[in-house]
GROMACS .gro file of C-alpha atoms in nm:
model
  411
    1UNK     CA    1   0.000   0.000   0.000
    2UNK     CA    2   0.275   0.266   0.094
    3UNK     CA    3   0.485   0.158  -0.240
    4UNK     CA    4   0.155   0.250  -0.452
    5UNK     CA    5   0.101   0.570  -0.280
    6UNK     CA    6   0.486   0.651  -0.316
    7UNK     CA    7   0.410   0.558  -0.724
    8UNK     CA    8   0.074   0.806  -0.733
    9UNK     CA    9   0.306   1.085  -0.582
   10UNK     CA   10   0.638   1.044  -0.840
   11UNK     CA   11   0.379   1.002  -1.135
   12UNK     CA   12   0.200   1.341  -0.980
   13UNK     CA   13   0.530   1.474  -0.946
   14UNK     CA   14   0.640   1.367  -1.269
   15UNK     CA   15   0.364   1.548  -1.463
   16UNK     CA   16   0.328   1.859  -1.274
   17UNK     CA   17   0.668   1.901  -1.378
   18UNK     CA   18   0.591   1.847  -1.744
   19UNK     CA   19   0.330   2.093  -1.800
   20UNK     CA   20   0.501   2.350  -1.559
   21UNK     CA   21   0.809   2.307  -1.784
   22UNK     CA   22   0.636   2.371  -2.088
   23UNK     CA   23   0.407   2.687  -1.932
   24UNK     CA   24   0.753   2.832  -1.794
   25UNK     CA   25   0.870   2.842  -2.103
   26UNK     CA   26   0.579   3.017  -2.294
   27UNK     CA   27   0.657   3.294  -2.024
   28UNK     CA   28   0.343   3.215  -1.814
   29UNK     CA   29   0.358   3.469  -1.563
   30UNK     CA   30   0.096   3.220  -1.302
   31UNK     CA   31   0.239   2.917  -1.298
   32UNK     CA   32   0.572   2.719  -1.386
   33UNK     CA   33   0.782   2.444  -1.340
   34UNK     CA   34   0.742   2.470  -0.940
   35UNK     CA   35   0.378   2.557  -0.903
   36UNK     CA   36   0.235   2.312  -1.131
   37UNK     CA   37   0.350   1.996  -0.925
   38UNK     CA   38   0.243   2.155  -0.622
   39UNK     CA   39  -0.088   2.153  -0.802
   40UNK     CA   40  -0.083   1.817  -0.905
   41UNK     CA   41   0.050   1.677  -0.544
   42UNK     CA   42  -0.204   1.890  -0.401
   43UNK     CA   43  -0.490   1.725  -0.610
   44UNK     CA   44  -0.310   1.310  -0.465
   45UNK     CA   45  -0.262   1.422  -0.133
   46UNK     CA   46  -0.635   1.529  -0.175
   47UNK     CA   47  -0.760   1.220  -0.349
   48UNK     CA   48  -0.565   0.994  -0.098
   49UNK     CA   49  -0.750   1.184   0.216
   50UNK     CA   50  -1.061   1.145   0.042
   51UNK     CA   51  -1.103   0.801   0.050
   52UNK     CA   52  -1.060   0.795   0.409
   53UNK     CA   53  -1.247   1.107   0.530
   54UNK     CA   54  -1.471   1.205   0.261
   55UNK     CA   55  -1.507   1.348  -0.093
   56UNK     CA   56  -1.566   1.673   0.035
   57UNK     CA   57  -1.217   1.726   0.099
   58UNK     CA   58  -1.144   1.732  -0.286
   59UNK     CA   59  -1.482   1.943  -0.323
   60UNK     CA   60  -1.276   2.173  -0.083
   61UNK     CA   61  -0.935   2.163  -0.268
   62UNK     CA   62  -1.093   2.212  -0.594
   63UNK     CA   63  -1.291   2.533  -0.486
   64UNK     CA   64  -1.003   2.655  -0.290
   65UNK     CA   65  -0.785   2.666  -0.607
   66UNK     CA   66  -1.033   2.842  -0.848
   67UNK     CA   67  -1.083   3.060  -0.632
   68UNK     CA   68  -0.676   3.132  -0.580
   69UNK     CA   69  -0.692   3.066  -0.965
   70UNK     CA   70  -0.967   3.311  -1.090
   71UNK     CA   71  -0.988   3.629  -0.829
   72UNK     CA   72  -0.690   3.755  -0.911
   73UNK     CA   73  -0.846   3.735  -1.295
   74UNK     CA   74  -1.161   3.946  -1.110
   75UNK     CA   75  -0.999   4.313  -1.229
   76UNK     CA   76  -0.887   4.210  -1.573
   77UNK     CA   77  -1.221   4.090  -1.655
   78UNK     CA   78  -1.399   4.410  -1.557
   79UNK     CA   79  -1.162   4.606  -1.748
   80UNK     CA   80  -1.155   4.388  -2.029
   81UNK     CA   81  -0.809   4.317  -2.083
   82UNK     CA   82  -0.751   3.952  -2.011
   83UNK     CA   83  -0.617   3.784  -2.302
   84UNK     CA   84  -0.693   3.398  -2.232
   85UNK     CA   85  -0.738   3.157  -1.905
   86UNK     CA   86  -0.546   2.879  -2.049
   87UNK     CA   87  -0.310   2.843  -1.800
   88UNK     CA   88  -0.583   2.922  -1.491
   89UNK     CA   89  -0.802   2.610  -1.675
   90UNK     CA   90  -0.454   2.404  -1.678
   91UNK     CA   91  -0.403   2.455  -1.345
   92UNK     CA   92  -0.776   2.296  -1.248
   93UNK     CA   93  -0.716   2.004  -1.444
   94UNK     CA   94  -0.353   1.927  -1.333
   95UNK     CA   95  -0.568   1.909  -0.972
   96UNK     CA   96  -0.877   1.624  -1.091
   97UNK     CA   97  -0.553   1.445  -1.269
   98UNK     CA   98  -0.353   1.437  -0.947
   99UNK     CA   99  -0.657   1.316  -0.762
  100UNK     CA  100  -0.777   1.065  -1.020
  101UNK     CA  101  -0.429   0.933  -0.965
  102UNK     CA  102  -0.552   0.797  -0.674
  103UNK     CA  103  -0.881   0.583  -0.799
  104UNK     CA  104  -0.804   0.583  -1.194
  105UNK     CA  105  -0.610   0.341  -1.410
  106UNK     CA  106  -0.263   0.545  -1.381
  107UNK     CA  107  -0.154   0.467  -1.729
  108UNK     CA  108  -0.509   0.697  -1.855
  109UNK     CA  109  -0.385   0.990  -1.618
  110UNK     CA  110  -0.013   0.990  -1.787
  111UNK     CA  111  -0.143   1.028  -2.125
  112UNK     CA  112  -0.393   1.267  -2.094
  113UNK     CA  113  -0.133   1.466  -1.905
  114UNK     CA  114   0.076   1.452  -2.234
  115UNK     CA  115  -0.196   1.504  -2.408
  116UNK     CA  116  -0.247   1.856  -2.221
  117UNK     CA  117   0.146   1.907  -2.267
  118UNK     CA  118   0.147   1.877  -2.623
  119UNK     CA  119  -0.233   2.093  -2.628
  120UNK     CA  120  -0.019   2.345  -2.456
  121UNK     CA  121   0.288   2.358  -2.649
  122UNK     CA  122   0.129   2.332  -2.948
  123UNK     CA  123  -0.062   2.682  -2.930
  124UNK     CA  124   0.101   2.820  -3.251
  125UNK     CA  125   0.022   2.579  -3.470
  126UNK     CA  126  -0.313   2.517  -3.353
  127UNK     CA  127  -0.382   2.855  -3.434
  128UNK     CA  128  -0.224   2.860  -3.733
  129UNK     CA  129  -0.463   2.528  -3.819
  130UNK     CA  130  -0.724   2.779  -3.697
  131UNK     CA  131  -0.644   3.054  -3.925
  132UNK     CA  132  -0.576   2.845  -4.194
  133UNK     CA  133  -0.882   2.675  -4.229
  134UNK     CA  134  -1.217   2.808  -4.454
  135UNK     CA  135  -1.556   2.820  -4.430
  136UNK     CA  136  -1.581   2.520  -4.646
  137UNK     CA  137  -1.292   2.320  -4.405
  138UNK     CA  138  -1.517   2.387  -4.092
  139UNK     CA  139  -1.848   2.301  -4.280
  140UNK     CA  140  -1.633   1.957  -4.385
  141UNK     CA  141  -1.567   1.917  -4.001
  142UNK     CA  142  -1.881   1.943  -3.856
  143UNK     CA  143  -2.021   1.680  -4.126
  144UNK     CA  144  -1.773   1.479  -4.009
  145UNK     CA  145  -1.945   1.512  -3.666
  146UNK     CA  146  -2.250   1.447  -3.841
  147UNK     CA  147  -2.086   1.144  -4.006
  148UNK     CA  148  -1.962   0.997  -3.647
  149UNK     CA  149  -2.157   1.134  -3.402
  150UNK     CA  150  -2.538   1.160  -3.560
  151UNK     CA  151  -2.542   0.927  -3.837
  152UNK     CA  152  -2.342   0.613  -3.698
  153UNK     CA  153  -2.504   0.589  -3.335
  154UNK     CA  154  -2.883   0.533  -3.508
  155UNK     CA  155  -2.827   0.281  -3.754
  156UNK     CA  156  -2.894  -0.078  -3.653
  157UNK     CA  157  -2.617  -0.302  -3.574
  158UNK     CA  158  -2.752  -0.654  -3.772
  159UNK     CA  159  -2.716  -0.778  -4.079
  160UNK     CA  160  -2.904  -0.754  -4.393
  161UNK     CA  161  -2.923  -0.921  -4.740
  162UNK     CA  162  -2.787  -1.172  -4.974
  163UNK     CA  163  -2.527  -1.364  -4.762
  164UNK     CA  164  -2.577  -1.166  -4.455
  165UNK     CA  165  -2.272  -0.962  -4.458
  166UNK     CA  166  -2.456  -0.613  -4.507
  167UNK     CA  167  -2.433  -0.446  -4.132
  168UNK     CA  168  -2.528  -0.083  -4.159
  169UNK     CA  169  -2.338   0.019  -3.864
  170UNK     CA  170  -2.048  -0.200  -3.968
  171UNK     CA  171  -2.070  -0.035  -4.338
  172UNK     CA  172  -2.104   0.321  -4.166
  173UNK     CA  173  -1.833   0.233  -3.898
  174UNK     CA  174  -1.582   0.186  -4.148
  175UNK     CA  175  -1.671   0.501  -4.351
  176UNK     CA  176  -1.577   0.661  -4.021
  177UNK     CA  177  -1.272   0.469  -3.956
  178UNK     CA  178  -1.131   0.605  -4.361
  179UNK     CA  179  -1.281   0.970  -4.314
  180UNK     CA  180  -1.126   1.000  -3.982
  181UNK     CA  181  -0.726   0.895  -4.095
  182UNK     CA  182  -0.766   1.103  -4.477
  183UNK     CA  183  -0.896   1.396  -4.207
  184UNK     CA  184  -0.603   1.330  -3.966
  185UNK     CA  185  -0.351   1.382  -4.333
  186UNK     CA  186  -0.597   1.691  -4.445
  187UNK     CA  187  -0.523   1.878  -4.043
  188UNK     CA  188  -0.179   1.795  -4.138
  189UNK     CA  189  -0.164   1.924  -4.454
  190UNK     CA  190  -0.317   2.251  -4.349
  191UNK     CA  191  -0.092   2.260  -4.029
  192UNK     CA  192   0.227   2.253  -4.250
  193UNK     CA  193   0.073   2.455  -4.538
  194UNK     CA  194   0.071   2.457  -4.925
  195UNK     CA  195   0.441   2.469  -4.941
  196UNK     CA  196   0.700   2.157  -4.835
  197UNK     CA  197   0.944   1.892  -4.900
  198UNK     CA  198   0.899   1.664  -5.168
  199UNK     CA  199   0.896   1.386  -4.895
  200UNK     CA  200   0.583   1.597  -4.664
  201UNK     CA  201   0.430   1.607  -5.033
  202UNK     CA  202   0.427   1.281  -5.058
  203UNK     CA  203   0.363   1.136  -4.666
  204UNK     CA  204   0.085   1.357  -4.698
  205UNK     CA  205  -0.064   1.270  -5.009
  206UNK     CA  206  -0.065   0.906  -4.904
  207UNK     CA  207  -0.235   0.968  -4.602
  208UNK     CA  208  -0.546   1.186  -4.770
  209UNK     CA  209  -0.540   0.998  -5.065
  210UNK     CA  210  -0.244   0.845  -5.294
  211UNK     CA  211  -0.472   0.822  -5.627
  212UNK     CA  212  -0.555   1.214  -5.564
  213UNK     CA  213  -0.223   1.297  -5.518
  214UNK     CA  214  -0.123   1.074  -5.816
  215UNK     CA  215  -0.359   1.240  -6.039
  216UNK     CA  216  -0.295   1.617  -5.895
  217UNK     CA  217   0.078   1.580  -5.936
  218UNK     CA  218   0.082   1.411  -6.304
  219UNK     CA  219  -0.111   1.713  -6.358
  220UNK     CA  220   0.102   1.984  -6.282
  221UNK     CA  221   0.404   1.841  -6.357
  222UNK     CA  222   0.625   2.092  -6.467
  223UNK     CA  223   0.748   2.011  -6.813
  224UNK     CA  224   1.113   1.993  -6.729
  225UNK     CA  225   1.334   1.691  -6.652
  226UNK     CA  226   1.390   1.785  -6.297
  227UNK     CA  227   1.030   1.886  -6.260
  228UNK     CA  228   0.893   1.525  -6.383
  229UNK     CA  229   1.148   1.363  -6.175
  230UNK     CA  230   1.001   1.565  -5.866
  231UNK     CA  231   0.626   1.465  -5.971
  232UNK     CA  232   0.763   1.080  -5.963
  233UNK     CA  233   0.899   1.074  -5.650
  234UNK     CA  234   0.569   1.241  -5.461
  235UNK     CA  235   0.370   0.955  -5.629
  236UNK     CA  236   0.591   0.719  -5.528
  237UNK     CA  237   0.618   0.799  -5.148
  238UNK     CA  238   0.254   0.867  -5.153
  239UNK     CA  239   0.194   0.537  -5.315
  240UNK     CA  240   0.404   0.349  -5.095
  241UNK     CA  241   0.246   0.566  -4.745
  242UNK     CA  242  -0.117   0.366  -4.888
  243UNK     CA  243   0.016   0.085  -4.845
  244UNK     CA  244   0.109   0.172  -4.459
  245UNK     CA  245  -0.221   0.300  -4.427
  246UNK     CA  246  -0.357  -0.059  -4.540
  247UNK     CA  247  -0.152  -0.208  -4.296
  248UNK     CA  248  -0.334   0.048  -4.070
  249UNK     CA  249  -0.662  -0.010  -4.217
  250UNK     CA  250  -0.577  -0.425  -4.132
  251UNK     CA  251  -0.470  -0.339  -3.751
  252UNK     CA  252  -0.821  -0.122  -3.681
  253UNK     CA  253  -1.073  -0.392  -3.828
  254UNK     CA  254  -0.936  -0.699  -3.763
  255UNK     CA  255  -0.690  -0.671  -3.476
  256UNK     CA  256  -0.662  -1.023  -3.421
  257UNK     CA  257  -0.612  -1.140  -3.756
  258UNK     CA  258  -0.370  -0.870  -3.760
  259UNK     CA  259  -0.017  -1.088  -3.695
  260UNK     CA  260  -0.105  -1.336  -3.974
  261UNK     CA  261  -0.157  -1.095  -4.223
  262UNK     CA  262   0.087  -0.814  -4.188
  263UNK     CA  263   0.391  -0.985  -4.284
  264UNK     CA  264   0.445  -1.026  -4.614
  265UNK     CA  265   0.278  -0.696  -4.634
  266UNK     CA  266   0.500  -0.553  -4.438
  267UNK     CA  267   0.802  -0.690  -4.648
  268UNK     CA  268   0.617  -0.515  -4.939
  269UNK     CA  269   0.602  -0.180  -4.791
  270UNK     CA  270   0.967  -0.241  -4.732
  271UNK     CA  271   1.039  -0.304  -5.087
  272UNK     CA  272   0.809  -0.013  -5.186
  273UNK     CA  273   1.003   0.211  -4.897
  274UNK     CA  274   1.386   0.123  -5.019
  275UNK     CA  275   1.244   0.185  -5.383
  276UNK     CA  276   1.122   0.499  -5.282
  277UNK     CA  277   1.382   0.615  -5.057
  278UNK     CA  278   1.602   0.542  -5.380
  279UNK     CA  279   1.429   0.799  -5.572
  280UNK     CA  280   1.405   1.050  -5.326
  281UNK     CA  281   1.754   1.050  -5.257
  282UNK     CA  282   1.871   1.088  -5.652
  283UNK     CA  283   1.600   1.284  -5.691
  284UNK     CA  284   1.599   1.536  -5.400
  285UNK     CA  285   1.530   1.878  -5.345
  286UNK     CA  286   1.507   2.151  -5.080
  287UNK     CA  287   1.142   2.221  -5.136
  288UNK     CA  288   0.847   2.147  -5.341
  289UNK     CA  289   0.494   2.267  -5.386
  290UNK     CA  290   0.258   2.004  -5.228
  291UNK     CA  291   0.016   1.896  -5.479
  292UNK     CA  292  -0.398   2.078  -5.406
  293UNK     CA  293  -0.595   1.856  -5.134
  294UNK     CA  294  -0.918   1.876  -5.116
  295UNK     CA  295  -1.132   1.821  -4.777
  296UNK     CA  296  -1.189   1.453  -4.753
  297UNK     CA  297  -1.501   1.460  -4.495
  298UNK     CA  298  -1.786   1.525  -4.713
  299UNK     CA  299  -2.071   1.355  -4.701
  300UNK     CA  300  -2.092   1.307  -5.049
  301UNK     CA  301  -1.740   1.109  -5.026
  302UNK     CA  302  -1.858   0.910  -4.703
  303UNK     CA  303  -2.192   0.817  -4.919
  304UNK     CA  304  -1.991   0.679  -5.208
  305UNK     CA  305  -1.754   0.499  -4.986
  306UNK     CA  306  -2.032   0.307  -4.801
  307UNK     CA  307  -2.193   0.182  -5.118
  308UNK     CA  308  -1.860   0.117  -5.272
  309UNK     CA  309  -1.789  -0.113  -4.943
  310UNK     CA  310  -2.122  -0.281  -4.931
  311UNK     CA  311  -2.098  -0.365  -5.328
  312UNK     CA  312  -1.772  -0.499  -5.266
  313UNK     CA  313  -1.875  -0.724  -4.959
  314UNK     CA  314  -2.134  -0.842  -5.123
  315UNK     CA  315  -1.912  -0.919  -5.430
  316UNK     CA  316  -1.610  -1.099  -5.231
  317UNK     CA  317  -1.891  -1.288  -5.024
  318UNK     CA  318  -2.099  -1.405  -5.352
  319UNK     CA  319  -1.765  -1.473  -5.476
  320UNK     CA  320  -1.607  -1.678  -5.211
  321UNK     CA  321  -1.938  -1.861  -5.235
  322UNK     CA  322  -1.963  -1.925  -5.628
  323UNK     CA  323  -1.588  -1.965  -5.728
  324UNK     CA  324  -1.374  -1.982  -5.444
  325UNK     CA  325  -1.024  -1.809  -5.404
  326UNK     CA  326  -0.966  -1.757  -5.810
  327UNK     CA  327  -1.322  -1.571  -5.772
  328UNK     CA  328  -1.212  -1.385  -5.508
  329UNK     CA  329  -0.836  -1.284  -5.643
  330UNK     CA  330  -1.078  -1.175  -5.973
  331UNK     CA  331  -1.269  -0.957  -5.715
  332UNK     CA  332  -0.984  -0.785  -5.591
  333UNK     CA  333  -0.762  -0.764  -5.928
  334UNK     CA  334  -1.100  -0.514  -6.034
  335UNK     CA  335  -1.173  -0.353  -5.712
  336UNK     CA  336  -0.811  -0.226  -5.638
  337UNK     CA  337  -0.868  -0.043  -5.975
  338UNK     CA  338  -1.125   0.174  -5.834
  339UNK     CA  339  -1.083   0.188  -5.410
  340UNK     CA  340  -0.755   0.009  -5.163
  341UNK     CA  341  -0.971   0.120  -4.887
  342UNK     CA  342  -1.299  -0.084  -4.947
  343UNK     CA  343  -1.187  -0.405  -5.059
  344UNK     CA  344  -0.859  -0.382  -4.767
  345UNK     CA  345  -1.153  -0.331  -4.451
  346UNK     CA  346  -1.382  -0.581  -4.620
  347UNK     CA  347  -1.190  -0.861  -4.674
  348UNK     CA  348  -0.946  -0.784  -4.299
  349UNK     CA  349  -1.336  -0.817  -4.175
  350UNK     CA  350  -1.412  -1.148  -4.313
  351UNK     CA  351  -1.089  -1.264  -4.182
  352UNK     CA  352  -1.137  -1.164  -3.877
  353UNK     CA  353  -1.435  -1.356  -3.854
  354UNK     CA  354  -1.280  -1.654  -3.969
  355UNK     CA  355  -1.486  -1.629  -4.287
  356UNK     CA  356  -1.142  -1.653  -4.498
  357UNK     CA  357  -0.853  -1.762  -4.403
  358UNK     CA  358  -0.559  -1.490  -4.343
  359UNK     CA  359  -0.297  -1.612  -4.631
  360UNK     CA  360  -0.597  -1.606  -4.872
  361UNK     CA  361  -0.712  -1.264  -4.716
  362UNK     CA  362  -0.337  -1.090  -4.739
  363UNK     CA  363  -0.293  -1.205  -5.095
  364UNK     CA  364  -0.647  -1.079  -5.199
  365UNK     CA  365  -0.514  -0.710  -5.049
  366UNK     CA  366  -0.197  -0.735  -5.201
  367UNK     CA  367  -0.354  -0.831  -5.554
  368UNK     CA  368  -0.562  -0.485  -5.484
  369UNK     CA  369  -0.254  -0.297  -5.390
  370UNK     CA  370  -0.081  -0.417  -5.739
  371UNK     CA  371  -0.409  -0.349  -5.925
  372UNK     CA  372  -0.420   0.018  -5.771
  373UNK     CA  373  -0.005   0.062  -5.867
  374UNK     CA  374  -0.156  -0.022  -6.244
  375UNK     CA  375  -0.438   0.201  -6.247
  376UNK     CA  376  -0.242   0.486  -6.074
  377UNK     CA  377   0.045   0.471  -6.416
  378UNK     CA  378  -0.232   0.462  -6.640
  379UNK     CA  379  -0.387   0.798  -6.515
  380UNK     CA  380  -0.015   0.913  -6.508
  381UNK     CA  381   0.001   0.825  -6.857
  382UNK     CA  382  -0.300   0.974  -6.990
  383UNK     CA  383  -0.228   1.307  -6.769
  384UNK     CA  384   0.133   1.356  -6.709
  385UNK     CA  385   0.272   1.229  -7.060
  386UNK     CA  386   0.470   0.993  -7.195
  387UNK     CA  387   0.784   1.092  -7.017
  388UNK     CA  388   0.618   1.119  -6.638
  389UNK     CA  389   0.488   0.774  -6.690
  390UNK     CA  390   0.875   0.622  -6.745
  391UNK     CA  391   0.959   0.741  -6.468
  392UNK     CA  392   0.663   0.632  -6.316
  393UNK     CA  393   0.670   0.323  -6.493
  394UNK     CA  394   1.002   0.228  -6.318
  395UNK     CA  395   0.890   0.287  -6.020
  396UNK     CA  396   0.591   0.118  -5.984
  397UNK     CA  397   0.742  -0.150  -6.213
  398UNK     CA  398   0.991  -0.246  -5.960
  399UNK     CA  399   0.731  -0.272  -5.688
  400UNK     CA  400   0.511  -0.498  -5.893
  401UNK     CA  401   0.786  -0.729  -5.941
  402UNK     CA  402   0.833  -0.715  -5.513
  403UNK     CA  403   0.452  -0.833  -5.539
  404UNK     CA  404   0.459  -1.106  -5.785
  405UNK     CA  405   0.786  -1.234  -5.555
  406UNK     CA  406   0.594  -1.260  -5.267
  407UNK     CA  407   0.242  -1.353  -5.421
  408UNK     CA  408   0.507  -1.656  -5.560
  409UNK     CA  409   0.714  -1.751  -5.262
  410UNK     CA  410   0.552  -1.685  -4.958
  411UNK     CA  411   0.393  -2.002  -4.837
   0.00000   0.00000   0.00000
């Protein structure tokens, strides 16, 4: 008992001292590195005497630091010429997280402690995400609340149809799961701006969308050597970031199946990676315009996903039925033409629940993948010309020979 109570106080300890680092630093003119793990041992010590002589005591220590927090706050706000309370708000939290210490899983207290840190030391380029952002970005945003929070709750969680495999909340849950990582690339992209590394191009791409980014770049390609050999590069690291966000995409839906199917995809994003990293590094160049993204959570995009992902659970299931694996392989050969995302979740679903077997259900994602490299040079070719696509070409060529490799040795 004392050596857990000794642990609640070093961990309160420990991240008092991390915020009041990081608010000494910003100049914080309340509270720094020596007040904030006062706070925080003040909120244990409280916690601790609770249990034995009541929760008013942290009732008590609660009110007794707002009000040391905020009256001194009392003149500014008459006169209107406070700026912010973000350090006065800190300062109440850092107290519930030192006394949920004592009741709460520990290891929930320690990261959303660094989650305030980072909050904190991120101010500027929050606001600059702030600033940055239109009209049309926050109208995006809130139908992405409408997507997760409205929409997704309601629908019924059973399934429908030919085959049973159509689950609306299932269908909806993982048009959430692929709005919610392109919108985690979109913040980025807006947090770094239009203007970056031909690396940050391509990361970024990948993560929003790597045919988007294909298609954007092969269109403005300038028409110079060194300007097509620029354009290649941010299609290839974009290309080979999808594939990481398959790998992703595998680990959300079917954690369990996860192990089994991850490693010969993982030796393909490691072929993809030293084939990119080879290009970058010939290729190189301070800095790069990043290709135009648009907002990926609209709910015209989430729509199309949803019937794109029933269609092709429906298809793989009628398939698996009717033909077997060749059906399926056929399935996934077409689908990866249009969409990695909707054939990847549906088929890491059925494997997950032992529907297909993992070595069929890696192979039917990597046949996508390779299907999706093919369609991505073709739309380089038609857009980007003849000489964007050899360079392309090469590219993607030598990663489709990684494929077949593995498709042809891996037991």
């Amino acid at each position: 008992m004392d050596f857990l109570i000794a642990q609640q106080l070093i961990v309160s300890l420990g991240l008092g001292m991390l915020i009041g680092l990081q608010r000494e630093r910003s100049g914080s003119t309340i509270g720094g590195i020596r007040t904030f793990p006062l706070i925080t041992l003040f909120g244990t010590v409280s916690g601790q005497l609770a249990q034995t002589h009541g929760g008013f005591i942290l009732a008590a220590g609660f009110l007794a630091l707002a009000a040391l927090t905020f009256i001194p706050n009392l003149p500014k706000l008459k006169a209107g010429t406070i700026s912010g309370m973000t350090t006065e708000v800190a300062m109440l939290l850092l107290y519930a997280l030192g006394a949920f210490l004592v009741t709460g899983p520990m290891y929930l207290v320690v990261a959303t402690g660094g989650a305030v840190a980072l909050l904190l030391h991120w101010k500027a380029s929050l606001h600059r995400f702030a600033t940055a952002i239109g009209e049309s970005d926050m109208q995006a945003i809130m139908r992405f609340v409408l997507i997760t929070m409205v929409i997704l709750p309601v629908l019924p969680n059973q399934s429908y149809g030919p085959y049973a495999v159509l689950n609306p909340f299932e269908i909806w849950l993982m048009v959430v799961l692929i709005v919610g990582i392109s919108l985690c690339g979109y913040v980025a992209y807006k947090l770094f701006g239009t203007r970056g590394g031909v690396m940050l191009a391509g990361i970024l791409g990948g993560m929003i969308s790597s045919t988007a980014t294909t298609v954007s770049s092969s269109r403005r390609a300038p028409a110079t050597s060194e300007g097509r050999a620029l354009a290649s590069v941010v299609i290839m690291i974009a290309s080979t970031i999808a594939l990481l966000r398959v790998l992703v995409e595998i680990g959300l839906a079917a954690g369990r199946s996860f192990p089994a199917m991850a490693p010969p995809l993982g030796i393909m994003l490691a072929a993809m990676s030293l084939i990119a990293a080879a290009a970058y590094l010939i290729n190189r160049k301070p800095a790069s315009a990043m290709p135009d993204q648009g907002n990926p959570a609209e709910l015209k995009t989430a729509l199309i996903f949803a019937v794109i992902y029933a269609v092709i659970k429906l298809a793989v299931a009628a398939a698996k039925t009717h033909f077997g694996n060749n059906g399926l392989y056929t399935i996934a050969a077409v689908s990866g033409l249009a969409d990695m995302d909707a054939i990847t979740l549906s088929t890491a679903r059925l494997v997950d629940t032992q529907s297909l077997d993992p070595a069929t259900g890696w192979r039917i994602i990597l046949i996508a993948s390779m299907s999706n490299l093919a369609f991505k040079a073709t739309a380089v070719a038609v857009l980007g010309g003849a000489k964007l696509f050899g360079r392309v070409a090469l590219l993607f060529g030598a990663s489709l020979i990684a494929g077949g490799v593995l498709l042809w040795l891996w037991p």
